Short mmCIF file of C-alpha atoms and ligand atoms in Angstrom, two decimals:
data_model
loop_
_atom_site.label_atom_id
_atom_site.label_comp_id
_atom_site.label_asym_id
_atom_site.label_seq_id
_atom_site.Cartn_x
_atom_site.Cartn_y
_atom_site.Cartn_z
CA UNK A 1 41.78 -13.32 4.57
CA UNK A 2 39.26 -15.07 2.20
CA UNK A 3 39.80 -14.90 -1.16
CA UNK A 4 39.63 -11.15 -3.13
CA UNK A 5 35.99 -9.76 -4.37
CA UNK A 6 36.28 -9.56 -8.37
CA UNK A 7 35.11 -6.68 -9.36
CA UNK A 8 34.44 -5.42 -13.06
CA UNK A 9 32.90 -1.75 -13.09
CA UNK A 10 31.08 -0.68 -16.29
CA UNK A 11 31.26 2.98 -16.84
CA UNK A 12 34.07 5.38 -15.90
CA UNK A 13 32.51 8.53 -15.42
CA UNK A 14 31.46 10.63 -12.48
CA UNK A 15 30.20 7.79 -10.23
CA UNK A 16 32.67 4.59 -12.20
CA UNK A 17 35.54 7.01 -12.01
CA UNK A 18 35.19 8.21 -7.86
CA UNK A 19 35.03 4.42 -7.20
CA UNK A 20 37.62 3.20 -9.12
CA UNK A 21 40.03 5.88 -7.29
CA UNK A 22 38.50 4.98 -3.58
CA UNK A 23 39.00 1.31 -4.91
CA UNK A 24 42.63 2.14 -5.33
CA UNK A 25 43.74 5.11 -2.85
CA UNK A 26 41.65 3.15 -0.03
CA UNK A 27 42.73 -0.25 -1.18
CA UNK A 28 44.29 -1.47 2.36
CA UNK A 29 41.37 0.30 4.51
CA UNK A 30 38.67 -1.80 2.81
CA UNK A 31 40.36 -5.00 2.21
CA UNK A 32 40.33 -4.85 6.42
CA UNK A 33 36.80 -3.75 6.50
CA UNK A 34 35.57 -6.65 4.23
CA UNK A 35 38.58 -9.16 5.34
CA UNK A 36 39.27 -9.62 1.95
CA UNK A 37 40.60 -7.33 -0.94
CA UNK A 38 38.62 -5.63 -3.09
CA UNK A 39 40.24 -6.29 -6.50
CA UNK A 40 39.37 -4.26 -9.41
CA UNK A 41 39.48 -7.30 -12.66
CA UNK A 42 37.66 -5.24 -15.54
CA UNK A 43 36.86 -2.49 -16.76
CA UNK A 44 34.40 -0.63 -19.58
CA UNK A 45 33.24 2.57 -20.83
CA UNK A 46 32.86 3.91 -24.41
CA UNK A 47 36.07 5.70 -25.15
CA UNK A 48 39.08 4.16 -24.18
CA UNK A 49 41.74 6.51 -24.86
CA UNK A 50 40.21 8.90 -22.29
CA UNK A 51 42.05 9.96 -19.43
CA UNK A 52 40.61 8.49 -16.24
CA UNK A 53 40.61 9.62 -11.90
CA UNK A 54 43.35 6.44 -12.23
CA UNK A 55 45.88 4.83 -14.38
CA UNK A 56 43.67 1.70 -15.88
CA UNK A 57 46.14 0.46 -17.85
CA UNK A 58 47.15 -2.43 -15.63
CA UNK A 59 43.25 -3.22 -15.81
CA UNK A 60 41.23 -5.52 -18.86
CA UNK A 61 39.43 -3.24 -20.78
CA UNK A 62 36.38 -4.55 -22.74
CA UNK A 63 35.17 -2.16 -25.25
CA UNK A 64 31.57 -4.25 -25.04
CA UNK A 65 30.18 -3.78 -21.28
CA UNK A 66 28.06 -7.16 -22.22
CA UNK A 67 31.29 -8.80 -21.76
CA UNK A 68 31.85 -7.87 -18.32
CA UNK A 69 29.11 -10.78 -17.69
CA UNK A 70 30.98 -13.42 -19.08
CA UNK A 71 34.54 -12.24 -17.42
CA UNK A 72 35.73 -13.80 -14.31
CA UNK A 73 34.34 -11.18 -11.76
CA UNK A 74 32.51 -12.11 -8.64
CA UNK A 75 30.16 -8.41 -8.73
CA UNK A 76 29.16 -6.38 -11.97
CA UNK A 77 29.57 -2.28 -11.63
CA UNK A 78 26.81 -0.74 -13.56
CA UNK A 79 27.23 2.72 -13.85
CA UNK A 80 27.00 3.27 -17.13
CA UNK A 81 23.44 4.78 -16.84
CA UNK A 82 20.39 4.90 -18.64
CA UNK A 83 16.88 3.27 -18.37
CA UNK A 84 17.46 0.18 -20.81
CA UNK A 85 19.71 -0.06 -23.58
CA UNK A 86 23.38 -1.49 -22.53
CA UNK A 87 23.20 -0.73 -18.74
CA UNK A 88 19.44 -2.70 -18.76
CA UNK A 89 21.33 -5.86 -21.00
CA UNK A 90 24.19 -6.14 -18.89
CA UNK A 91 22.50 -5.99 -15.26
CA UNK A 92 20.57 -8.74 -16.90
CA UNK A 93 23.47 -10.68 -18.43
CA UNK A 94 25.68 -10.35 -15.32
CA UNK A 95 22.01 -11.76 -12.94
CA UNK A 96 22.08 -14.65 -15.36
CA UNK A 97 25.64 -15.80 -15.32
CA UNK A 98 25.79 -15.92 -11.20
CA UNK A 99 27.06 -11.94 -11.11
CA UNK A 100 26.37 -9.93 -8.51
CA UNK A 101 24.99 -6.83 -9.22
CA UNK A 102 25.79 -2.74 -7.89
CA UNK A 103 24.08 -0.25 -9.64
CA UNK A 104 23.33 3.86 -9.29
CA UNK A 105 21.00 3.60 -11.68
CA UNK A 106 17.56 4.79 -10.82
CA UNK A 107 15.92 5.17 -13.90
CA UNK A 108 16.59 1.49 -14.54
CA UNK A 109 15.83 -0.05 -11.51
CA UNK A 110 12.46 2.38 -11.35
CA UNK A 111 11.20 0.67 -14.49
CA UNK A 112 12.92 -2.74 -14.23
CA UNK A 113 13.86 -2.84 -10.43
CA UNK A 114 11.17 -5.62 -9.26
CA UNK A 115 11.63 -7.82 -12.27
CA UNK A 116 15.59 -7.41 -11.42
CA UNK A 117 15.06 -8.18 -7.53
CA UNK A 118 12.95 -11.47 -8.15
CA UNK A 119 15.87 -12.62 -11.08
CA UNK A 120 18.71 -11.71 -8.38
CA UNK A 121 16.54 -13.64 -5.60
CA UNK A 122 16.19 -16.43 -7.75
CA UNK A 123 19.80 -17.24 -7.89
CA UNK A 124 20.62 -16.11 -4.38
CA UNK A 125 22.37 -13.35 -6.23
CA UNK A 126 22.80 -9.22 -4.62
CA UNK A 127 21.48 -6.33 -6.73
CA UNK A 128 22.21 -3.47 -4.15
CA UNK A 129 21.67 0.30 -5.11
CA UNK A 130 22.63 2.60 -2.51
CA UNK A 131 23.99 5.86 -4.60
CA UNK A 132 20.66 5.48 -7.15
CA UNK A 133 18.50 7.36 -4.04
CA UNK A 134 19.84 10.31 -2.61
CA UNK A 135 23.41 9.48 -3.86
CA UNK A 136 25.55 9.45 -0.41
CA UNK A 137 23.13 9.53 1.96
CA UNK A 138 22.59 5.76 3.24
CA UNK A 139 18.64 6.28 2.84
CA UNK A 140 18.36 2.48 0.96
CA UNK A 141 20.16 0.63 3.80
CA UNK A 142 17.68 2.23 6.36
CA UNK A 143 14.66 2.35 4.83
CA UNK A 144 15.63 -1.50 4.05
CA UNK A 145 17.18 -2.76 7.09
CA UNK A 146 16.71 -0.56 9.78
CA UNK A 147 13.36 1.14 9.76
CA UNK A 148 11.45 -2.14 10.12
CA UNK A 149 9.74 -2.35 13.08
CA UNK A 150 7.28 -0.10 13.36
CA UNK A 151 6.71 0.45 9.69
CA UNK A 152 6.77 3.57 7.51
CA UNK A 153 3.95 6.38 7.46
CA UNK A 154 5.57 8.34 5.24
CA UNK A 155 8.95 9.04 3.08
CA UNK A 156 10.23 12.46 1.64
CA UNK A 157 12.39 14.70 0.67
CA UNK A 158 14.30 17.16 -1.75
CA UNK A 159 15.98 14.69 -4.35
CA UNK A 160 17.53 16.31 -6.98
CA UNK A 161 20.15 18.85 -6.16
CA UNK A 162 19.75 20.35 -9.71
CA UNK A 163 16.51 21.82 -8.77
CA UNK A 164 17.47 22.63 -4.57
CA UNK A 165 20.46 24.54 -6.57
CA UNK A 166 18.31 26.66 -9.14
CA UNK A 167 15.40 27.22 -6.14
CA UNK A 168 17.93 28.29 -4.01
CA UNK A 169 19.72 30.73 -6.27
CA UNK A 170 16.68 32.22 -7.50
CA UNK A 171 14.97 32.89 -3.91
CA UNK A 172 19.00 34.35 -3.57
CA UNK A 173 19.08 36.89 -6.53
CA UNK A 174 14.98 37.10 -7.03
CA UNK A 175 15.85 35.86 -10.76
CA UNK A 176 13.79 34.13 -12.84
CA UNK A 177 13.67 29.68 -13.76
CA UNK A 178 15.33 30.78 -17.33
CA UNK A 179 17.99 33.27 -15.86
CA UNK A 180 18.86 30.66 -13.29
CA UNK A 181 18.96 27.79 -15.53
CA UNK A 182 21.25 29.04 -17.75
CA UNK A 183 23.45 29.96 -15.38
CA UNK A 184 23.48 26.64 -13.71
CA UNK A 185 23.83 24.93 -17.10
CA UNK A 186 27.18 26.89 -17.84
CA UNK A 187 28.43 26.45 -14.48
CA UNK A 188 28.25 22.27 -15.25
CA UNK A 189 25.30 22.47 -12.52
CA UNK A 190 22.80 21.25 -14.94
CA UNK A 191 22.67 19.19 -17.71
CA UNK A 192 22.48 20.60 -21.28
CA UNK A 193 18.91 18.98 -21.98
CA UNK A 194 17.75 19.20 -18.22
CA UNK A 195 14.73 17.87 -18.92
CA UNK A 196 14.65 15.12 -16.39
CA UNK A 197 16.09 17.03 -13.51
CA UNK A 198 13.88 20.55 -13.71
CA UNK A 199 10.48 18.42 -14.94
CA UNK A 200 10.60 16.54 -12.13
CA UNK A 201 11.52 12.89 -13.85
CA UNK A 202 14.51 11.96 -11.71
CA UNK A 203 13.11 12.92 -8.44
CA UNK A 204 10.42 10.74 -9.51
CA UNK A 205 12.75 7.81 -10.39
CA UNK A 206 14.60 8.21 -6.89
CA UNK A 207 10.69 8.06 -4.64
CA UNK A 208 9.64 5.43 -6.91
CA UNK A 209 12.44 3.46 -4.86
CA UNK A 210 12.16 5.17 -1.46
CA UNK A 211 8.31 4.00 -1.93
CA UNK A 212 8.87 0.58 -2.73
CA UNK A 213 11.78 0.26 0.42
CA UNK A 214 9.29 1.76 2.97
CA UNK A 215 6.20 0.26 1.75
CA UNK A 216 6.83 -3.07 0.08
CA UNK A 217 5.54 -2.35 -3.03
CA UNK A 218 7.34 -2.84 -6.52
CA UNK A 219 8.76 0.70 -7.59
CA UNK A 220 5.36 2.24 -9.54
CA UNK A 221 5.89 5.65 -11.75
CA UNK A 222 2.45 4.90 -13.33
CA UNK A 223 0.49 5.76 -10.30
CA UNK A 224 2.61 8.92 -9.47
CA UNK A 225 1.32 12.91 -10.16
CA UNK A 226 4.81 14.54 -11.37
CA UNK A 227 5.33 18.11 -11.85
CA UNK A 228 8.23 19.99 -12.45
CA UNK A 229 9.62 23.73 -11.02
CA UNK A 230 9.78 25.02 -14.92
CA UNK A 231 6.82 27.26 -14.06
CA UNK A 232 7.73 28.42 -10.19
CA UNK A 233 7.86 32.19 -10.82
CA UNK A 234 10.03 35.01 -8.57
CA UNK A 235 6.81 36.15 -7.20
CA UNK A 236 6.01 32.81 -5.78
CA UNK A 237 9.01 32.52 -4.27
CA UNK A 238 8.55 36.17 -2.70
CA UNK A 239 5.42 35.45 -1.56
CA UNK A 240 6.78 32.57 0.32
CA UNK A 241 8.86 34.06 1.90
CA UNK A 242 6.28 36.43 3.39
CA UNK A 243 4.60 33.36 4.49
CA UNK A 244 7.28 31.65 6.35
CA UNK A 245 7.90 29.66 3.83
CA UNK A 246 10.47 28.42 0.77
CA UNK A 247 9.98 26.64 -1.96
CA UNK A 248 11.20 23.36 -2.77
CA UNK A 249 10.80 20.42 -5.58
CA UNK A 250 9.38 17.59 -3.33
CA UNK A 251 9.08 13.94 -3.54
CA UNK A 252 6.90 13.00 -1.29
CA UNK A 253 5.32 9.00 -0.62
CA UNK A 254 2.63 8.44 2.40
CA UNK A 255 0.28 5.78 3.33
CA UNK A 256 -3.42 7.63 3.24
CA UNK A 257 -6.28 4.76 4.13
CA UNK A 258 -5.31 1.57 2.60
CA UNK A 259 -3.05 3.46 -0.55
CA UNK A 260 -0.49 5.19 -0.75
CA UNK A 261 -0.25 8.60 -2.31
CA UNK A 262 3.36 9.70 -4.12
CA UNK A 263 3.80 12.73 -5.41
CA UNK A 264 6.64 14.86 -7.08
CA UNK A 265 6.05 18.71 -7.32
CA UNK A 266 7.12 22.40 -5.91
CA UNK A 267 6.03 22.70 -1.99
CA UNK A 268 5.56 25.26 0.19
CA UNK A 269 8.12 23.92 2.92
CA UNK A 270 8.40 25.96 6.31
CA UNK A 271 11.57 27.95 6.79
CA UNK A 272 13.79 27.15 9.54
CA UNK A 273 12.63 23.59 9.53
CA UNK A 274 15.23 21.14 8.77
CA UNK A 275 14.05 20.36 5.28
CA UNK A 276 13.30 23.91 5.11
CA UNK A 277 17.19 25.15 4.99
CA UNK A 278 18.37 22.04 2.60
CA UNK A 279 20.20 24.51 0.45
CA UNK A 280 22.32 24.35 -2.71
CA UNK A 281 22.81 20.84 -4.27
CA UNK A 282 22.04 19.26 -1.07
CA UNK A 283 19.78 16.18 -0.82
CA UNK A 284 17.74 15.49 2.52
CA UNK A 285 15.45 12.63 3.25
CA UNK A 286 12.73 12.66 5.95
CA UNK A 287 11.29 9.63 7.40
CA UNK A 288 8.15 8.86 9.39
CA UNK A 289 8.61 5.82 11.12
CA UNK A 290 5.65 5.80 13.17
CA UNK A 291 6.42 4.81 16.68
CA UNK A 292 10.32 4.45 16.38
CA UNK A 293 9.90 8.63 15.51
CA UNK A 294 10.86 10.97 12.92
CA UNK A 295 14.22 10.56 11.05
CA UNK A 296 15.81 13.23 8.86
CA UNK A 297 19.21 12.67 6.63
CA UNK A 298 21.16 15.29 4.89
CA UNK A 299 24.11 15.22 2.50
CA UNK A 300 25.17 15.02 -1.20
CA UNK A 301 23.16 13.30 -3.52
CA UNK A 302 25.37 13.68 -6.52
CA UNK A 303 29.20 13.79 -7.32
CA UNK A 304 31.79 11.74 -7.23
CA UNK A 305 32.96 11.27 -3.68
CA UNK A 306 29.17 10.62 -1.95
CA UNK A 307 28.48 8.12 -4.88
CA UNK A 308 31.73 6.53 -4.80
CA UNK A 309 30.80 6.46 -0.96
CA UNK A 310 27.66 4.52 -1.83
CA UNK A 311 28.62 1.99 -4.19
CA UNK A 312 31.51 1.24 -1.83
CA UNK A 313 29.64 -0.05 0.69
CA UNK A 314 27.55 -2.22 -1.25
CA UNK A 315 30.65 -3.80 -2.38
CA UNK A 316 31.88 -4.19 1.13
CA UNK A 317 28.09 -5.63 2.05
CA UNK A 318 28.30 -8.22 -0.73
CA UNK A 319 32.27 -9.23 -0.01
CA UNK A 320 31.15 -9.53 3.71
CA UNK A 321 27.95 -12.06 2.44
CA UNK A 322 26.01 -9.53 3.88
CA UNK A 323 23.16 -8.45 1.56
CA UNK A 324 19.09 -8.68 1.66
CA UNK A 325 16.44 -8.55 -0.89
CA UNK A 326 16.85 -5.81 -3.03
CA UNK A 327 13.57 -3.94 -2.11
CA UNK A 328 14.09 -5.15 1.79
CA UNK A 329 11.16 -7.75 1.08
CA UNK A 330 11.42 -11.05 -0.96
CA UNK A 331 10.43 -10.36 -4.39
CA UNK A 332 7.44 -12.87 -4.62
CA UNK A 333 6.01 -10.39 -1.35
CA UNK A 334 6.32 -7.16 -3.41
CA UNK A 335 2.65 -6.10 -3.70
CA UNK A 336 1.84 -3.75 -6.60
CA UNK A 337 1.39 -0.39 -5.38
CA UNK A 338 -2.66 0.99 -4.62
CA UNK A 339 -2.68 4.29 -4.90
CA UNK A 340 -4.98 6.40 -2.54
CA UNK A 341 -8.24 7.34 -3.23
CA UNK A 342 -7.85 10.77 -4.89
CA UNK A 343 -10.43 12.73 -2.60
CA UNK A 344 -8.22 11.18 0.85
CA UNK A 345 -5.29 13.35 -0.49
CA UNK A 346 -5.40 16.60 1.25
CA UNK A 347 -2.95 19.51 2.28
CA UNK A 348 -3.27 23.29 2.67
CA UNK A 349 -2.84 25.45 -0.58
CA UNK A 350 -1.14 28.20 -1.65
CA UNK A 351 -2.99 29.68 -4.80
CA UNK A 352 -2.30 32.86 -6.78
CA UNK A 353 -4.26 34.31 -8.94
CA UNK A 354 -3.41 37.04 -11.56
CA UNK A 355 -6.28 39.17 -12.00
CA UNK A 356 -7.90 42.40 -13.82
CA UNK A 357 -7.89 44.99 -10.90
CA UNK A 358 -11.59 45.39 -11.01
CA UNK A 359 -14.65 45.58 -9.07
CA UNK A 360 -16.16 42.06 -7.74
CA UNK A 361 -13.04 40.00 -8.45
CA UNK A 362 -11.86 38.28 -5.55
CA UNK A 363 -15.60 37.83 -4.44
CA UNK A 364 -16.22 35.90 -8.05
CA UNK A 365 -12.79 34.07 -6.69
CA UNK A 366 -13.72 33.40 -2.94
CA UNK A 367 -17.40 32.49 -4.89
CA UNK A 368 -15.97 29.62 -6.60
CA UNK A 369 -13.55 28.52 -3.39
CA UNK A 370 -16.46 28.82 -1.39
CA UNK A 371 -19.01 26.31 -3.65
CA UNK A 372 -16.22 23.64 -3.63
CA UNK A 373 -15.72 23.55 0.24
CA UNK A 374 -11.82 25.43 0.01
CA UNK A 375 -11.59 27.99 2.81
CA UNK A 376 -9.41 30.42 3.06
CA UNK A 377 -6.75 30.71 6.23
CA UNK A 378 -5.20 33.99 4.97
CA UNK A 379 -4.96 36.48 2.02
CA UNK A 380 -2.95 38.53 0.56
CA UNK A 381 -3.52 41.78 -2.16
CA UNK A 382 -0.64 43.24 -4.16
CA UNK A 383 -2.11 47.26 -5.49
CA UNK A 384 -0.37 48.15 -8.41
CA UNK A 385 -0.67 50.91 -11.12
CA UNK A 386 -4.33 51.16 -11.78
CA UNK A 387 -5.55 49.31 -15.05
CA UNK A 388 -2.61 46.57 -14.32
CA UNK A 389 -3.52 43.50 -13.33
CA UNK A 390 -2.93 42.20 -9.81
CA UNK A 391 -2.28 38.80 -8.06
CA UNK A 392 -4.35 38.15 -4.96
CA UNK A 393 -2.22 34.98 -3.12
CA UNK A 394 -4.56 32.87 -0.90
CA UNK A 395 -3.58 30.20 1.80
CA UNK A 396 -6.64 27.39 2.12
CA UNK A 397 -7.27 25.60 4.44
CA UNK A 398 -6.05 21.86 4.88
CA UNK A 399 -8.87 20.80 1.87
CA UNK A 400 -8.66 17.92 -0.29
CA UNK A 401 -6.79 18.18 -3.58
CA UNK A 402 -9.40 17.82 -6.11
CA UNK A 403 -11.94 19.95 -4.32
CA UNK A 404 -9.13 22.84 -4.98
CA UNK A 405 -8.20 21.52 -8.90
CA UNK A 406 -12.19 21.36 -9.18
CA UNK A 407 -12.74 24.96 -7.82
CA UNK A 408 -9.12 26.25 -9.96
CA UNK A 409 -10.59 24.73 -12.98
CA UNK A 410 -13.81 26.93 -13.29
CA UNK A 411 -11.67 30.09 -12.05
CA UNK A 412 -9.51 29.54 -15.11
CA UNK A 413 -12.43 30.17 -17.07
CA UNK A 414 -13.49 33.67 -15.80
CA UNK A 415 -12.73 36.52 -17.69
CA UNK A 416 -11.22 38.39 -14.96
CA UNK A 417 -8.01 35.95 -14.35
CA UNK A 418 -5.30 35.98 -16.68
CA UNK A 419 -3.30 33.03 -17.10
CA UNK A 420 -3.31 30.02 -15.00
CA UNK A 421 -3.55 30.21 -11.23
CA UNK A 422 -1.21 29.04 -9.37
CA UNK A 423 -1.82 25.87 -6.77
CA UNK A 424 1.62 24.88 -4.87
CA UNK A 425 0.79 22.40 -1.61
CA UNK A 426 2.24 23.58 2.03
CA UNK A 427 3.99 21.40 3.19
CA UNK A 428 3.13 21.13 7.28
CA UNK A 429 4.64 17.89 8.33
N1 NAP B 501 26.61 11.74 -11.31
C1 NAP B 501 26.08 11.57 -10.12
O1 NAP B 501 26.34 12.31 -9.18
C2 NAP B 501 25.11 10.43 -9.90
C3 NAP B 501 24.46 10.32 -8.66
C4 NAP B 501 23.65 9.23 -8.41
C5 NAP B 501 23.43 8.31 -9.40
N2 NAP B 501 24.03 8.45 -10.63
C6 NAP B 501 23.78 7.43 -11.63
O2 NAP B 501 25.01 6.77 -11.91
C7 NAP B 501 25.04 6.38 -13.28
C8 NAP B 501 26.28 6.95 -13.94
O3 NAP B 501 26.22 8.34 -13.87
P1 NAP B 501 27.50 9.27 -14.14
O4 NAP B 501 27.12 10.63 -13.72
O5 NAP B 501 28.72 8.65 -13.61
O6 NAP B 501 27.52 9.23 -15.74
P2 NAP B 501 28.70 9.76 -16.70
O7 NAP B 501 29.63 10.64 -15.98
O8 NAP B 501 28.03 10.24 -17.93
O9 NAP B 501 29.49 8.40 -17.06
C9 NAP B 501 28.94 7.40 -17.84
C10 NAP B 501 30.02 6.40 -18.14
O10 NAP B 501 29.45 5.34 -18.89
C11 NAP B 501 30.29 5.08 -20.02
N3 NAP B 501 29.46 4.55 -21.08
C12 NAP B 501 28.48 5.16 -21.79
N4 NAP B 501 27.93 4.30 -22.67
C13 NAP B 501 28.57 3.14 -22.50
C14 NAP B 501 28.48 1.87 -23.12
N5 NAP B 501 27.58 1.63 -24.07
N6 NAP B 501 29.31 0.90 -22.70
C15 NAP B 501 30.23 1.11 -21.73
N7 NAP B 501 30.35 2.29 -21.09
C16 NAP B 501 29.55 3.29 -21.49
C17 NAP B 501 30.94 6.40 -20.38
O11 NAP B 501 32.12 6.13 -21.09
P3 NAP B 501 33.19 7.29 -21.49
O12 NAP B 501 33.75 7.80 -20.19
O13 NAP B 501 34.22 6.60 -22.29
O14 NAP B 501 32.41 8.34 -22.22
C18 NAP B 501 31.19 6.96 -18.97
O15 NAP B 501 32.40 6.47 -18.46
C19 NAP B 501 23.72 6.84 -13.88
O16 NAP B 501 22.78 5.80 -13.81
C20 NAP B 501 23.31 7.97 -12.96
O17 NAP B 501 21.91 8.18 -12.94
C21 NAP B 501 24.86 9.50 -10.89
#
């Protein structure tokens, strides 16, 4: 055997924790898989008197994480998290002292990522990110290795098993986003500010990498729409259900023309379709790799043991010798990201409307549809008591997305509709 991988792993948490015990419990399993041993050299994290997965006390602790870039490690373990602050200084640090570099961090490497690739390039240095997309499912190595030859048409997929888990349990118990939420947040499902999972932000962080592995493009959240599922109410969900259909928080990167169109918001997906019955905190990725077919991955995104799963086998890629451009292409090739034309993005609709049960309304509603070139596939009426108001659900027609915002934005306006209608896409693909 060569001589051991030094490893130094900043942050002992969920992810830092489940590798530091596969590091250990695995130990002889991985030293034969990389034919050398897979020693652990340092360690940091903010509170050292915490109890950890393992004993660490045979292990240097550095209260700083900086100094894990100046300690004698071959690879640097960032999972410390965050989108700058220490995590950002030490990839940095660790790139310019000859470190390699493993990192979960997708909020980082979303804003940083391409800047990070060209400063590991330059020194013939790895910055490898499996568990930051998708956490155990082994999306990044395909999307950067495998699904080459024919190029990518399209990536996407349910990404943040926060929002699969409070979708799923709503459409379960017909409760509302609130109800669910705080449910999920005392059952350690959700984070106390949830902000970034529920509005859509870490989905968004995890397809700004997908994108940039299947298209070539540095990671790009500035030319991405990103909604949220704050506002998916129970009768949406019902409704879908009478359609066929389920809702689910998408992310969702294709190439349209010359551009490419990425997107992060509720969809209509159909039921019974694989992406369809993702359930719980499941992740699942789907692929369009144009003549070499359609791909689909399932798994867990999140937790210990599918992250640990991740990390690990970047570590084993870089003690092997084995590891490629971070985003698949050399840096210098990563071409920024043109988005499509706006009126080439298209899908079918599903809007709903609440509305004053009176005379002449869903012909002032069909009216407006009509003059901006939506048509409607189906329709659907809910009666209730009289002098209540009513939602009238309509499918469209695949139509392109601004002639429906267009048409939505002078229903808003009519006396007659209450509220905000509704506009979720269907997802048919
Ligand atoms: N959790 C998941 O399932 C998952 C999945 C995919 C990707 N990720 C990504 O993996 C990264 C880590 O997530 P996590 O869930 O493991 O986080 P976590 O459980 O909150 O752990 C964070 C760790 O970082 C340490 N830390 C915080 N500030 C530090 C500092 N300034 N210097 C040194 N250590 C510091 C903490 O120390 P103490 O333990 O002493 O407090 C803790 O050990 C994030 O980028 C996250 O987005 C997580």
């Amino acid at each position: 055997m060569t001589s051991p991988l030094r490893i130094a792993i900043a942050g002992l948490g969920t992810v830092g924790g489940g590798v530091l015990k596969a590091l250990c419990e695995r130990r002889e399993q991985l030293a034969e898989r990389a034919d050398r041993r897979l020693e652990i050299v340092a360690v940091s994290a903010r509170d050292r008197s915490k109890r950890r997965t393992v004993d660490i006390s045979g292990i240097p602790w550095h209260g700083d994480a900086g100094a894990l870039a100046s300690c004698d490690a071959d690879v640097v373990v960032e999972l410390i998290g965050g989108e700058g602050g220490p995590a950002l200084a030490l990839i940095e640090a660790a790139l310019a002292s000859g470190k390699h570099v493993v990192t979960a961090n997708k909020a980082l490497l979303a804003h940083h990522g391409a800047r990070l690739a060209a400063m590991a390039e330059a020194k013939g240095l790895a910055l490898k990110f499996e568990a930051a997309a998708a956490g155990g499912i082994p999306i990044v190595k395909a999307l950067r290795e495998s699904l080459i030859a024919h190029g990518v048409r399209s990536v996407s997929g349910i990404l943040n098993g926060t929002c699969n888990f409070i979708l799923t349990d709503m459409e379960k118990t017909e409760r509302s986003f609130a109800q669910v939420l705080k449910e999920a947040q005392a059952l350690g499902y959700a984070e106390a500010d949830p902000t970034l999972d529920v509005g859509g932000g870490d989905t968004a962080h995890k397809l700004a990498l997908l994108a940039s592995l299947a298209f070539g493009t540095a990671p790009d959240l500035a030319h991405m729409h990103v909604e949220g599922i704050e506002n998916i109410a129970p009768e949406d969900i019902a409704y879908a259900r009478e359609f066929g259909y389920r809702i689910k928080l998408l992310g969702v990167a294709r190439r349209i023309g010359d551009g490419i169109e990425q997107r992060v918001q509720p969809a209509m997906v159909r039921a019974n379709t694989p992406l369809g019955d993702v359930d719980g905190a499941f992740n699942a990725v789907a692929v369009d790799a144009g003549e070499a077919g359609p791909f689909f991955f399932e798994g867990r995104g999140a937790g210990e043991g599918p992250t640990a799963s991740a990390v690990i086998a970047d570590l084993v890629d870089i003690a092997l010798g084995s590891f490629e451009p971070a985003f698949g292409k050399p840096a210098h090739r990563l071409v920024p990201l043109a988005p499509a034309a706006p009126a080439l993005t298209s899908s079918a609709y599903y809007l709903r409307f609440d509305v004053l049960d009176i005379p002449g309304v869903v012909a002032e509603i069909a009216g407006h549809l009509a003059e901006a070139h939506v048509s409607i596939e189906s329709m659907l009426q809910r009666g209730r008591n009289p002098g209540e108001p009513v939602s009238i659900v309509m499918i469209t027609h695949d139509t392109p997305q601004i002639a429906v915002a267009r048409a939505l934005k002078v229903i808003a306006t009519s006396d007659k509709v209450l509220g905000a209608p509704r506009m979720i896409p269907m997802e048919t693909g």
